[in-house]
PDB file of C-alpha atoms in Angstrom:
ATOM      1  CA  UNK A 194      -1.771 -21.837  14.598  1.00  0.00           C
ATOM      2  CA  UNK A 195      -1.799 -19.508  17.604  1.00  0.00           C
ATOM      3  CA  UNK A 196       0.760 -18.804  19.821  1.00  0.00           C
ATOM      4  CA  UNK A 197       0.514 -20.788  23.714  1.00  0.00           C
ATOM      5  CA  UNK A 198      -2.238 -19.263  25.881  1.00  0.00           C
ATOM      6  CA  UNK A 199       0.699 -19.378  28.890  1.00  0.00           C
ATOM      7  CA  UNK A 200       2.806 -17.089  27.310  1.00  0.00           C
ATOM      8  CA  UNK A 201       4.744 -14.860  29.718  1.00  0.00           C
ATOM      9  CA  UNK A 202       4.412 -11.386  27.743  1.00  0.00           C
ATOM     10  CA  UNK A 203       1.070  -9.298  27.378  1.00  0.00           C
ATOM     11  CA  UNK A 204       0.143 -10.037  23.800  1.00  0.00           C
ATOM     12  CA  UNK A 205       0.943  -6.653  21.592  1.00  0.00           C
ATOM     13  CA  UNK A 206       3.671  -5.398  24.526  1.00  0.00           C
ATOM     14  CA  UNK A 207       6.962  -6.618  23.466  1.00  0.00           C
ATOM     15  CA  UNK A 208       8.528  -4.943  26.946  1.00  0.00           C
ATOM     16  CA  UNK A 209       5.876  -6.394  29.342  1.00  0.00           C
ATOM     17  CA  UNK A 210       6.421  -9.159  31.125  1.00  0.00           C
ATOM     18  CA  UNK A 211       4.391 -11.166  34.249  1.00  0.00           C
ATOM     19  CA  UNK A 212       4.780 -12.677  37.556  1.00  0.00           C
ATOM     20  CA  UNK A 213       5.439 -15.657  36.081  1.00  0.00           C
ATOM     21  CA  UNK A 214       8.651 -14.816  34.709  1.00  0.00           C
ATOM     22  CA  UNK A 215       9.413 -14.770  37.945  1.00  0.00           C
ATOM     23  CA  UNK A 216       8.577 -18.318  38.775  1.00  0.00           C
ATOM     24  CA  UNK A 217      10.733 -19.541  36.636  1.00  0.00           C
ATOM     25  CA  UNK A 218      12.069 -22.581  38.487  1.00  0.00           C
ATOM     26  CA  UNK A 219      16.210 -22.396  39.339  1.00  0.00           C
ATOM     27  CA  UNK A 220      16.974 -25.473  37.415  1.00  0.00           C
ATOM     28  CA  UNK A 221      15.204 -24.164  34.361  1.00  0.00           C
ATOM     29  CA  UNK A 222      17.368 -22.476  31.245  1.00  0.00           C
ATOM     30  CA  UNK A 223      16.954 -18.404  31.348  1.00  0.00           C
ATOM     31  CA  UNK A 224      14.287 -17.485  28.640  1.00  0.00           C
ATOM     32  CA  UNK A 225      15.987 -16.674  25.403  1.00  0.00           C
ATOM     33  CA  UNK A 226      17.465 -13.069  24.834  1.00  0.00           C
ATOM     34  CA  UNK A 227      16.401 -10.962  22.669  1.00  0.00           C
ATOM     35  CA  UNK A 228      17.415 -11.557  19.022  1.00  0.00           C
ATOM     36  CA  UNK A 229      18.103 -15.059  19.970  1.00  0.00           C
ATOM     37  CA  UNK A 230      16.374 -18.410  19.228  1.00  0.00           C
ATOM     38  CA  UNK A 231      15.616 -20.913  21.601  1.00  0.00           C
ATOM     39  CA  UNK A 232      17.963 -23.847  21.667  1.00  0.00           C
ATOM     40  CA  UNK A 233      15.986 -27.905  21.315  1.00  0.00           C
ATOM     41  CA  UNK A 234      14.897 -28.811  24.847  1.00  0.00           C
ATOM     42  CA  UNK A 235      15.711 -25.866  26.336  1.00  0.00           C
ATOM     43  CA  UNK A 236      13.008 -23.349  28.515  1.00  0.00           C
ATOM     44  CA  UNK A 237      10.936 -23.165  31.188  1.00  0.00           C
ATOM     45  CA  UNK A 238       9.139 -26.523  30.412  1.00  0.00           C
ATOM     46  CA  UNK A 239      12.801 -28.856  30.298  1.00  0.00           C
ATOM     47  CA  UNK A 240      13.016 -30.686  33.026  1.00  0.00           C
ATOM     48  CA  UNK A 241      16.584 -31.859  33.899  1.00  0.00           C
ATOM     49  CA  UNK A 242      16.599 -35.666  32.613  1.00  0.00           C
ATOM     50  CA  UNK A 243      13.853 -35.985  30.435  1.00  0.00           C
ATOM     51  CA  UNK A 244      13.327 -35.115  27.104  1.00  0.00           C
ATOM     52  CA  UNK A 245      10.911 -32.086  25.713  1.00  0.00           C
ATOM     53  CA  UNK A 246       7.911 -32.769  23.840  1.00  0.00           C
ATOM     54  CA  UNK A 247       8.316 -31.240  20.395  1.00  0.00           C
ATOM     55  CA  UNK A 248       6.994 -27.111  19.688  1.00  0.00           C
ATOM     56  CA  UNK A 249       6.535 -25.469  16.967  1.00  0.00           C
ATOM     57  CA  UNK A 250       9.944 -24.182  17.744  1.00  0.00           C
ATOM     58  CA  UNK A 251      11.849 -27.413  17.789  1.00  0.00           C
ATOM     59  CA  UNK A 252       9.939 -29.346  15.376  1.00  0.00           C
ATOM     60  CA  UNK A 253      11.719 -30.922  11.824  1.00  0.00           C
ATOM     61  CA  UNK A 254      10.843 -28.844   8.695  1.00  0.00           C
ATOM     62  CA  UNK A 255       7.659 -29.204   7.740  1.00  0.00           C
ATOM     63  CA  UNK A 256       4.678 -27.627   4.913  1.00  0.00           C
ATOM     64  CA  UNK A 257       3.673 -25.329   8.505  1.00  0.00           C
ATOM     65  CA  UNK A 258       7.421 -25.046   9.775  1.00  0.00           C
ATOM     66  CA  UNK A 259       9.967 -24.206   6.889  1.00  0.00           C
ATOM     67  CA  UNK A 260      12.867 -25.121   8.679  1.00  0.00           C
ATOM     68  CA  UNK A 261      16.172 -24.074   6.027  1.00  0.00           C
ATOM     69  CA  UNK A 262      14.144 -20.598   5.557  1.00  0.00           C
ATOM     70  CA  UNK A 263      15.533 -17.404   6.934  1.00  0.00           C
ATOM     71  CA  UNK A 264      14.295 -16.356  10.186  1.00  0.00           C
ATOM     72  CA  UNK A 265      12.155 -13.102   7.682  1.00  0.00           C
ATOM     73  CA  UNK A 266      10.724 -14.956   5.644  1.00  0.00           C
ATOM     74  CA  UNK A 267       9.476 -17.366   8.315  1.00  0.00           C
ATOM     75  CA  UNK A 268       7.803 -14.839  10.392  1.00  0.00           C
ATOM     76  CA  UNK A 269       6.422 -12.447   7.243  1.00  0.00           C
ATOM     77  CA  UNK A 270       4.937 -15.992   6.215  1.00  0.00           C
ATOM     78  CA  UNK A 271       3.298 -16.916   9.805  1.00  0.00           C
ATOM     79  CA  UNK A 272       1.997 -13.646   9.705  1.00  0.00           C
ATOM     80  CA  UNK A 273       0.600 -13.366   6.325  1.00  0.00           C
ATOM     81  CA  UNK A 274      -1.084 -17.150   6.703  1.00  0.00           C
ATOM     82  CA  UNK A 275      -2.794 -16.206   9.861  1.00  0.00           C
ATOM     83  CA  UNK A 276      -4.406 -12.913   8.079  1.00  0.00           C
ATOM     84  CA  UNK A 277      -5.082 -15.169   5.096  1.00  0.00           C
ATOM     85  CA  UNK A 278      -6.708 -17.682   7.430  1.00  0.00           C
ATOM     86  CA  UNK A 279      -8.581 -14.650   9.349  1.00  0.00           C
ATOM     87  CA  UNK A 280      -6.952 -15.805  12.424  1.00  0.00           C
ATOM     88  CA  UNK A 281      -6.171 -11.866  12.593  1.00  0.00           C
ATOM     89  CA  UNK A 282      -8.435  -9.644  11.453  1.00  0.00           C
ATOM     90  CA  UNK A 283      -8.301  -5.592  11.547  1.00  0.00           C
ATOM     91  CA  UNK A 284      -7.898  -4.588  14.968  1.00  0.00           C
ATOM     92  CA  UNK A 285      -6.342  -7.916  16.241  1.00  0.00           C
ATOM     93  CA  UNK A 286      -3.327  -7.517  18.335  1.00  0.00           C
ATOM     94  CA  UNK A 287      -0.623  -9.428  17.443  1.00  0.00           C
ATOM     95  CA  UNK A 288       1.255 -11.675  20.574  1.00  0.00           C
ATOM     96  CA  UNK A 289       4.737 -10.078  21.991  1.00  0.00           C
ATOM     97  CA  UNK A 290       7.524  -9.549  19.231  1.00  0.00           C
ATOM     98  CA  UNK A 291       9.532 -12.034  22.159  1.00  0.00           C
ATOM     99  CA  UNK A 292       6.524 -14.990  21.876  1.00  0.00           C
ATOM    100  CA  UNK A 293       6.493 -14.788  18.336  1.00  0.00           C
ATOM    101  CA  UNK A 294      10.024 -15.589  17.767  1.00  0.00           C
ATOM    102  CA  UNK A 295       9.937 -18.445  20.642  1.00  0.00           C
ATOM    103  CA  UNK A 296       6.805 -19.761  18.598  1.00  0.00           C
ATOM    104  CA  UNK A 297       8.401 -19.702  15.687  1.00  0.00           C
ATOM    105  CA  UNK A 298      11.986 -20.622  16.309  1.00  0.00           C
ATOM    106  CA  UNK A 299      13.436 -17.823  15.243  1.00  0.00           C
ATOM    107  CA  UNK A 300      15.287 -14.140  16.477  1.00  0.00           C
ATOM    108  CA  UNK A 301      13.637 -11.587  17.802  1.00  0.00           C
ATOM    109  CA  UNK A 302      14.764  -9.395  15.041  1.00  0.00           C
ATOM    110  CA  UNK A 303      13.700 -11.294  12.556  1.00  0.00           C
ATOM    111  CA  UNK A 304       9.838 -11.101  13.644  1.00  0.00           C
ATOM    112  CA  UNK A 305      10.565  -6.926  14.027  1.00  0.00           C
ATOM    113  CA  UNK A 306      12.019  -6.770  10.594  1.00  0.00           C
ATOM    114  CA  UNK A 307       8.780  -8.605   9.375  1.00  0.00           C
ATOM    115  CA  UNK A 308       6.950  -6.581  11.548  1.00  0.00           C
ATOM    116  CA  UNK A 309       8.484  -3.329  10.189  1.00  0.00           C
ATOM    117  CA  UNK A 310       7.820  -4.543   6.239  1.00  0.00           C
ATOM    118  CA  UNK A 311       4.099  -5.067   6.494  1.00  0.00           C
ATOM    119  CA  UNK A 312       4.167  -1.642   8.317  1.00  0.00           C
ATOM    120  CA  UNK A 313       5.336   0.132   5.306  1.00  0.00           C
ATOM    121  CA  UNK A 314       2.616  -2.238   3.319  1.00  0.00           C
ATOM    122  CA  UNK A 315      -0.169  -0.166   5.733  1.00  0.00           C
ATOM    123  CA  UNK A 316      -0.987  -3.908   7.028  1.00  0.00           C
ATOM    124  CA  UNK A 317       0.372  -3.495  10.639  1.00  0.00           C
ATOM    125  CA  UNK A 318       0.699  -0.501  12.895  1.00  0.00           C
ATOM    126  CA  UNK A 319       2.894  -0.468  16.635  1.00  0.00           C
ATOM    127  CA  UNK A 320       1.883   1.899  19.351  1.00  0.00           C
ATOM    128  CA  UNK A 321       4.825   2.326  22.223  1.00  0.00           C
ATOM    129  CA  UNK A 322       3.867   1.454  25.864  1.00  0.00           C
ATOM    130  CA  UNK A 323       2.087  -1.150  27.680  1.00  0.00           C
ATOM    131  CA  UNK A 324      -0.825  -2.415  25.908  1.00  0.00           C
ATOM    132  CA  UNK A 325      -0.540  -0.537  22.726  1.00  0.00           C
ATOM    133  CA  UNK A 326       1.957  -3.554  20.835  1.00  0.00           C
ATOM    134  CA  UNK A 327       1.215  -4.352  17.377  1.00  0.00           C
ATOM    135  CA  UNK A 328      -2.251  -4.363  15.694  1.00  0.00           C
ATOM    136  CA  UNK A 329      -3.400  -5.571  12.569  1.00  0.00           C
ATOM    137  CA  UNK A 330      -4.732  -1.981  10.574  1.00  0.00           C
ATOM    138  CA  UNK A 331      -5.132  -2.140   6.853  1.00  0.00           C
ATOM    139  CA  UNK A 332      -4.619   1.103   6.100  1.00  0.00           C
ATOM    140  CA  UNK A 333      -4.713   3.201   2.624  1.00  0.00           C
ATOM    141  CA  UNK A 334      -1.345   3.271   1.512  1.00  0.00           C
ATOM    142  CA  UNK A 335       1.578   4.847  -0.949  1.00  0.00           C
ATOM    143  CA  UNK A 336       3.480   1.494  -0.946  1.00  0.00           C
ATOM    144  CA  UNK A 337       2.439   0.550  -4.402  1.00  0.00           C
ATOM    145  CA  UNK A 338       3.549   3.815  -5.691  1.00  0.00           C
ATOM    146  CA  UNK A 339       6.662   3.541  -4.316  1.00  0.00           C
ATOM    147  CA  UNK A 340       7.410  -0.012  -5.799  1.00  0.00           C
ATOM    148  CA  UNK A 341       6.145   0.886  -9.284  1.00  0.00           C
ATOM    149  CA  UNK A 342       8.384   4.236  -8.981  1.00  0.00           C
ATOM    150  CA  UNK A 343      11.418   2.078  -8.447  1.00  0.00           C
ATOM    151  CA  UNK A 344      10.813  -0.405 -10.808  1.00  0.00           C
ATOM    152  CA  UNK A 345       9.937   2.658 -13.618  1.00  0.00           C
ATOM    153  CA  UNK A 346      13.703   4.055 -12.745  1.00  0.00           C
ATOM    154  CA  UNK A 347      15.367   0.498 -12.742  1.00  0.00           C
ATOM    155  CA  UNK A 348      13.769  -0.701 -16.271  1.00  0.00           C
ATOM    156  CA  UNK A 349      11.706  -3.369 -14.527  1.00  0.00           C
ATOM    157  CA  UNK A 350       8.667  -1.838 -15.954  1.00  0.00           C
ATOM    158  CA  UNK A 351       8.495   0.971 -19.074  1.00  0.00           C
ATOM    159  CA  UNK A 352       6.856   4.318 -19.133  1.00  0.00           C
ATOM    160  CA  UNK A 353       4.803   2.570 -22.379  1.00  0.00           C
ATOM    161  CA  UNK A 354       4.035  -0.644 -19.876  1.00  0.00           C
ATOM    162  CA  UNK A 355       2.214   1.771 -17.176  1.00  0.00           C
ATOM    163  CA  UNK A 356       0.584   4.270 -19.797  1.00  0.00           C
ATOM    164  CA  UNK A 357      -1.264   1.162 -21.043  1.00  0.00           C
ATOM    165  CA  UNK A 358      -1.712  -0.138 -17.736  1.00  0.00           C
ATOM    166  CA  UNK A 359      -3.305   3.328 -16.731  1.00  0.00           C
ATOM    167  CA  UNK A 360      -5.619   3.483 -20.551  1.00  0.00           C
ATOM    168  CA  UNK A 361      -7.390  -0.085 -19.089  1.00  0.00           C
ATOM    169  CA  UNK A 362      -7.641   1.075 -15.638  1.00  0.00           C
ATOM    170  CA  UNK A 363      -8.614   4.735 -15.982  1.00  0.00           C
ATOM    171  CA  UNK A 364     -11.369   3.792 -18.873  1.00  0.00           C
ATOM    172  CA  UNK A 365     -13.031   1.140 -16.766  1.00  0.00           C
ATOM    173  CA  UNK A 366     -13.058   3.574 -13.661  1.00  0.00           C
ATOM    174  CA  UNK A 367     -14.339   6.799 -15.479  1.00  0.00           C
ATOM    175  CA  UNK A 368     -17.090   4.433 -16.701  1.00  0.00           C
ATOM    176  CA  UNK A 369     -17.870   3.480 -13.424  1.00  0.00           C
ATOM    177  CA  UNK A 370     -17.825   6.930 -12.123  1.00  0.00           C
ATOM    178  CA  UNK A 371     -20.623   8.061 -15.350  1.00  0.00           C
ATOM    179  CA  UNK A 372     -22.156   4.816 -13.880  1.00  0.00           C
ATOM    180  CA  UNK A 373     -22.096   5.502 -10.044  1.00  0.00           C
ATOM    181  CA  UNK A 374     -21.755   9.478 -10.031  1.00  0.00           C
ATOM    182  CA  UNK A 375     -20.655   9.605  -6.569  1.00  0.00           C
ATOM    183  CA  UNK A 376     -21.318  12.784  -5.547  1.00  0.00           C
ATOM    184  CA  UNK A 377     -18.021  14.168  -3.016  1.00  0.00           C
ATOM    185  CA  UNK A 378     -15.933  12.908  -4.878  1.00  0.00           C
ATOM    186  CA  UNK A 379     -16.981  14.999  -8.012  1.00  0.00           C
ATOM    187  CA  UNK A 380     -17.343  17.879  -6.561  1.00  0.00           C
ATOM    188  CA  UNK A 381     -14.158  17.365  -5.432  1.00  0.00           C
ATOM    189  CA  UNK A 382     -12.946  17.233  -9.168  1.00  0.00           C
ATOM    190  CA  UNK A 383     -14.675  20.325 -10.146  1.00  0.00           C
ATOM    191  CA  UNK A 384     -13.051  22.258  -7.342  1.00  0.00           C
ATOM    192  CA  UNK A 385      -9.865  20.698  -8.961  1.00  0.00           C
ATOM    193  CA  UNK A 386     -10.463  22.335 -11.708  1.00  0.00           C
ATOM    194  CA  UNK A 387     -11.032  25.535 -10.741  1.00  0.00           C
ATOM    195  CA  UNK A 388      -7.501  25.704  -9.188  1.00  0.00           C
ATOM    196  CA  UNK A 389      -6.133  24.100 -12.216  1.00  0.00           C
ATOM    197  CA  UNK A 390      -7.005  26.817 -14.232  1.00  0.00           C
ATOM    198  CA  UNK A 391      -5.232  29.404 -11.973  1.00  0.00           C
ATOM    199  CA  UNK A 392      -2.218  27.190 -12.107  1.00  0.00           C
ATOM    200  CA  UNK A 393       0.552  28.182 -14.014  1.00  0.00           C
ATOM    201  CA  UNK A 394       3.510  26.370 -12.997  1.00  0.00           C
ATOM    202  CA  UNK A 395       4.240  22.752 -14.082  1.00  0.00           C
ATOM    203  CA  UNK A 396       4.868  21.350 -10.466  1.00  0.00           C
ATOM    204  CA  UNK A 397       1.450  22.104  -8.618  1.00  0.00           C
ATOM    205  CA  UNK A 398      -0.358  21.489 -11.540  1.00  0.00           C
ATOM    206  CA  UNK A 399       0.605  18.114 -11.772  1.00  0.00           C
ATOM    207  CA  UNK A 400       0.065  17.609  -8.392  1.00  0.00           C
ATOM    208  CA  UNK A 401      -3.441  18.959  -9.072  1.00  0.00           C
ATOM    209  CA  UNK A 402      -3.641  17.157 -12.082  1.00  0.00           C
ATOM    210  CA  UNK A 403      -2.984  13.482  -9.817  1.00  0.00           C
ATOM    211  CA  UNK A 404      -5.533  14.178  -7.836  1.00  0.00           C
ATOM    212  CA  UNK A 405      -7.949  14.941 -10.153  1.00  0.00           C
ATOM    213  CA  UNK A 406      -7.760  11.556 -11.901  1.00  0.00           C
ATOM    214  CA  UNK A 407      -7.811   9.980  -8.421  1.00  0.00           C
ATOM    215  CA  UNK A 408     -10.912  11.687  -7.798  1.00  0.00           C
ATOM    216  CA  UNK A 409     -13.066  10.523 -10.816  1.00  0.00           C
ATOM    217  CA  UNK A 410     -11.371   7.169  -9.811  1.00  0.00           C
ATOM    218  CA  UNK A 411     -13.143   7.542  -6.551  1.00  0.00           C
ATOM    219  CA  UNK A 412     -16.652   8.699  -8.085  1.00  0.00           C
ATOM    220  CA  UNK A 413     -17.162   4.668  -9.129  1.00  0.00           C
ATOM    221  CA  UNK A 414     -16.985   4.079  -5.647  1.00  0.00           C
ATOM    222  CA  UNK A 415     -14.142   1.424  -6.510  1.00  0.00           C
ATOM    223  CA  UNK A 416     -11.611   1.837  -3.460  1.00  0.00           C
ATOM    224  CA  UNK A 417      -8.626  -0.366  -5.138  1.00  0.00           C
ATOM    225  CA  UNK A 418      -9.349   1.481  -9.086  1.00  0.00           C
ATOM    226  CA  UNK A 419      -8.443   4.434  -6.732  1.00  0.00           C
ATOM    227  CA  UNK A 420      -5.687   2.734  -5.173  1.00  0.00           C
ATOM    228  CA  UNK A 421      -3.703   1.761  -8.113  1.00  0.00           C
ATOM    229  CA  UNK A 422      -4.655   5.093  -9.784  1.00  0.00           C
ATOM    230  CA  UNK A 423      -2.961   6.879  -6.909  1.00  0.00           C
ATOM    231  CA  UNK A 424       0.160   4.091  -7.598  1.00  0.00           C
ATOM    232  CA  UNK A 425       0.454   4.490 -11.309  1.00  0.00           C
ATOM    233  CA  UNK A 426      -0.346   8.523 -11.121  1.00  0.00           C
ATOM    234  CA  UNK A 427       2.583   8.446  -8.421  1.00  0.00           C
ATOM    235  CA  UNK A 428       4.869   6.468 -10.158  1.00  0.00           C
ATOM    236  CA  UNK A 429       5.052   8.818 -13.356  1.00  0.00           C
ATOM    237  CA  UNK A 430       4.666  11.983 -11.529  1.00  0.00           C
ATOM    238  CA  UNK A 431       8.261  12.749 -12.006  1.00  0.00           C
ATOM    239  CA  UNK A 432       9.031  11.824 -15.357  1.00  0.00           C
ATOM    240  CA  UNK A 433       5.602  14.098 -16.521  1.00  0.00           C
ATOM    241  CA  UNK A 434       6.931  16.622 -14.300  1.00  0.00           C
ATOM    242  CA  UNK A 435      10.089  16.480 -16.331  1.00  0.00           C
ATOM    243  CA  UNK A 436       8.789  16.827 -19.363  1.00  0.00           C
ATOM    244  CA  UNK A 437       6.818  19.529 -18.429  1.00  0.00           C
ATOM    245  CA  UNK A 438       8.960  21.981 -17.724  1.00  0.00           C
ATOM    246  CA  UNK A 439      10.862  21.490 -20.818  1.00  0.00           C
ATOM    247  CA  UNK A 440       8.098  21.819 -23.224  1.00  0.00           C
ATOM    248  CA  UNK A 441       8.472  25.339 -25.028  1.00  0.00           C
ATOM    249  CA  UNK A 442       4.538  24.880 -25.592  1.00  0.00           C
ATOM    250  CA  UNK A 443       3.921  24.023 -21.946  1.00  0.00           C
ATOM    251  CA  UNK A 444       1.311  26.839 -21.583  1.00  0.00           C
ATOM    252  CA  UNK A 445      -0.859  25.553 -24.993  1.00  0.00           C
ATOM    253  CA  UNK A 446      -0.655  21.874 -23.947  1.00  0.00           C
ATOM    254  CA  UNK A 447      -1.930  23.042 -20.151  1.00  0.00           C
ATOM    255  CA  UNK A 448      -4.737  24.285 -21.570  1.00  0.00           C
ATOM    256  CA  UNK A 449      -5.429  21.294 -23.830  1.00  0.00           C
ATOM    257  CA  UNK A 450      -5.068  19.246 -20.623  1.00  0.00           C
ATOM    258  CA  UNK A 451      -7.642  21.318 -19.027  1.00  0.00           C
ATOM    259  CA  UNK A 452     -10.349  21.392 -21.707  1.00  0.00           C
ATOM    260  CA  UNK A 453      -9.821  17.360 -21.975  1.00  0.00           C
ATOM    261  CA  UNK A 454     -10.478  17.192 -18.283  1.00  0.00           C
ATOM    262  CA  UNK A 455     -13.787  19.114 -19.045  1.00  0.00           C
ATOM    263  CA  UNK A 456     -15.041  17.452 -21.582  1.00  0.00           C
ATOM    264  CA  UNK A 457     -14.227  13.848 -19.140  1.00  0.00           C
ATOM    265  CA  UNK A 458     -16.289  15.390 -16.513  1.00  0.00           C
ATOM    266  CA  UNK A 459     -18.912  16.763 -18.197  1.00  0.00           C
ATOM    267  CA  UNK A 460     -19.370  13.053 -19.421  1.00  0.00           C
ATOM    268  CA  UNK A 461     -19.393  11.205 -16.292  1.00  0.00           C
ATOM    269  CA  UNK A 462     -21.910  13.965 -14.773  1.00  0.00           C
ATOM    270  CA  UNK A 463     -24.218  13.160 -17.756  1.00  0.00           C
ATOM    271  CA  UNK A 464     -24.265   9.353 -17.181  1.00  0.00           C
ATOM    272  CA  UNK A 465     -22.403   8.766 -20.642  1.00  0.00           C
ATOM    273  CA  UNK A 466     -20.330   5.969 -19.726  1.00  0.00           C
ATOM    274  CA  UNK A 467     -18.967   4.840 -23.949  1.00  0.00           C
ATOM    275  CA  UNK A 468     -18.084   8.850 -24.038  1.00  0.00           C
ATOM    276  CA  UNK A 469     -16.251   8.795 -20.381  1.00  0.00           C
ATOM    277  CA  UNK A 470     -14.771   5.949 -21.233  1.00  0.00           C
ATOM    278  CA  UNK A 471     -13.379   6.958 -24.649  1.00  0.00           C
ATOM    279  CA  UNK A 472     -12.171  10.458 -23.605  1.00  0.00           C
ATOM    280  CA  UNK A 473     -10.409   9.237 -20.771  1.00  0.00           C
ATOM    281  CA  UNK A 474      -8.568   7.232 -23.121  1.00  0.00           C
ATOM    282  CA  UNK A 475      -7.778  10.063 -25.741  1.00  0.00           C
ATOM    283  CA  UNK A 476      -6.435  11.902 -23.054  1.00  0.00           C
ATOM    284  CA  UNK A 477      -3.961   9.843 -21.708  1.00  0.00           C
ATOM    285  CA  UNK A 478      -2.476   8.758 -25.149  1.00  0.00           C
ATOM    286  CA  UNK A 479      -2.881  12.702 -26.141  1.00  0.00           C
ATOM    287  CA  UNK A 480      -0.269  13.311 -23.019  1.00  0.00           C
ATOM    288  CA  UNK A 481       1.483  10.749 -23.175  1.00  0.00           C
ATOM    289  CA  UNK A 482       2.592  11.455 -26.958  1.00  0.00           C
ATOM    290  CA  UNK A 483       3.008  15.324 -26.215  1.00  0.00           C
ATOM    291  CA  UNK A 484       5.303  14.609 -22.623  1.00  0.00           C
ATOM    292  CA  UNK A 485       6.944  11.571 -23.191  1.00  0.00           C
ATOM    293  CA  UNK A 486       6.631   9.798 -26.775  1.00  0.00           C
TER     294      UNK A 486
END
């Protein structure tokens, strides 16, 4: 479902309007204000005396019009069926935030907020001024990391739930890195190394640390294994950070860290996908038993 070809706003500019605004004949209702939704019958198409034909706006609940659901939901789901559907693909631009909400029957805030949500999801990005309007841009994102943070601090998830979560993940992507041996990316991982081992302090090193793992990730050539590295890596940053600086041993188990990192490398640059595979393991249950058991 696509919104009318007649519409008065330049798809994407939710400011612009046309001559035909203008036209609006005197005996027809204004057009809706912003953050409002059109009233039954009402519009440029009533005609004093008859009745409308039924929109998508004014039609009863149906499976395509959900009717009792909040304005959100109703727009975030119109959106997400018509990328589902590939009605909008990446670089689409959406219609006017204004011809949404007449479309769908609901306020104009209600398609921004919706807007704004799959924003912050790197689905959607808005450009100010005439012709920029809202594109579809699936872009990489922190989103995920952000979620599985939250959840980690409100006991929706356990440290223990993600460390296993990270063992499956990181063992099947360090054997597909020994498989595919991309060759940036470990580079990349070496030079990560070399800074790690003039790295003293807990904080950078971790950061270091993230990125390493996120680029062996990347050396399988597996785009969403990197993804939800980069989430679950994110997502226990601070607790490892934590625990970091109050180990007494913090310079011994640094160096342990360091030399398990080698010995993961030095396996996925040979090819040996069982020994990647397995030391990748051993070293996230190693950490996780020194930091946070």
């Amino acid at each position: 479902m696509t919104p009318p070809p007649d519409s008065p706003a330049t798809p994407g500019d939710p400011d612009a309007t046309s001559d035909a605004d203008a036209a609006v004949s005197p005996t027809a209702d204004p057009a809706p204000q912003a953050g409002a939704s059109p009233s039954p019958g009402t519009g440029p198409a009533a005609n004093p005396g008859t009745t409308p034909a039924a929109s998508p706006a004014t039609k009863q609940p149906t499976a395509g019009n959900p009717g009792p659901q909040g304005g959100f939901d109703v727009a975030l789901g119109y959106i997400d069926s018509q990328i589902l559907a590939g009605e909008y693909v990446n670089g689409t631009r959406l219609p006017a935030e204004r011809d949404l909400a007449i479309h769908l029957g609901v306020s104009r805030g209600a398609v921004r907020e919706a807007i704004r949500v799959l924003q912050a999801q790197g689905i959607l990005v808005s450009g100010a001024g005439r012709g920029k309007g809202t594109r579809v841009q699936a872009t990489s994102t922190n989103a995920m990391g952000r979620i599985l943070r939250l959840q980690l601090a409100l006991d929706i998830v356990s440290f223990a739930d993600l460390t296993e979560t990270r063992v499956a993940l990181e063992r099947a992507a360090c054997a597909a890195a020994a498989r595919r041996r991309e060759p940036e990316p470990l580079d990349r991982a070496r030079e990560l190394q070399q800074r790690m081992r003039t790295t003293l302090d807990p904080n950078p090193f971790n950061e270091l640390d993230t990125q390493f793992h996120v680029a062996l990730a990347e050396a399988g050539d597996n785009r969403l294994m990197s993804d939800i590295t980069v989430a679950i890596r994110r997502a226990v940053q601070d607790p490892i950070s934590i625990a970091e600086h109050a180990l007494v041993s913090w310079p011994t188990v640094r160096q342990t860290l360091i030399d398990q990192h080698d010995a993961m490398l030095t396996a996925i640059c040979d090819g040996d996908i069982e020994r990647a595979a397995r030391l990748t393991e051993e070293h996230i249950r190693h950490a996780y038993r020194i930091l946070l058991d």
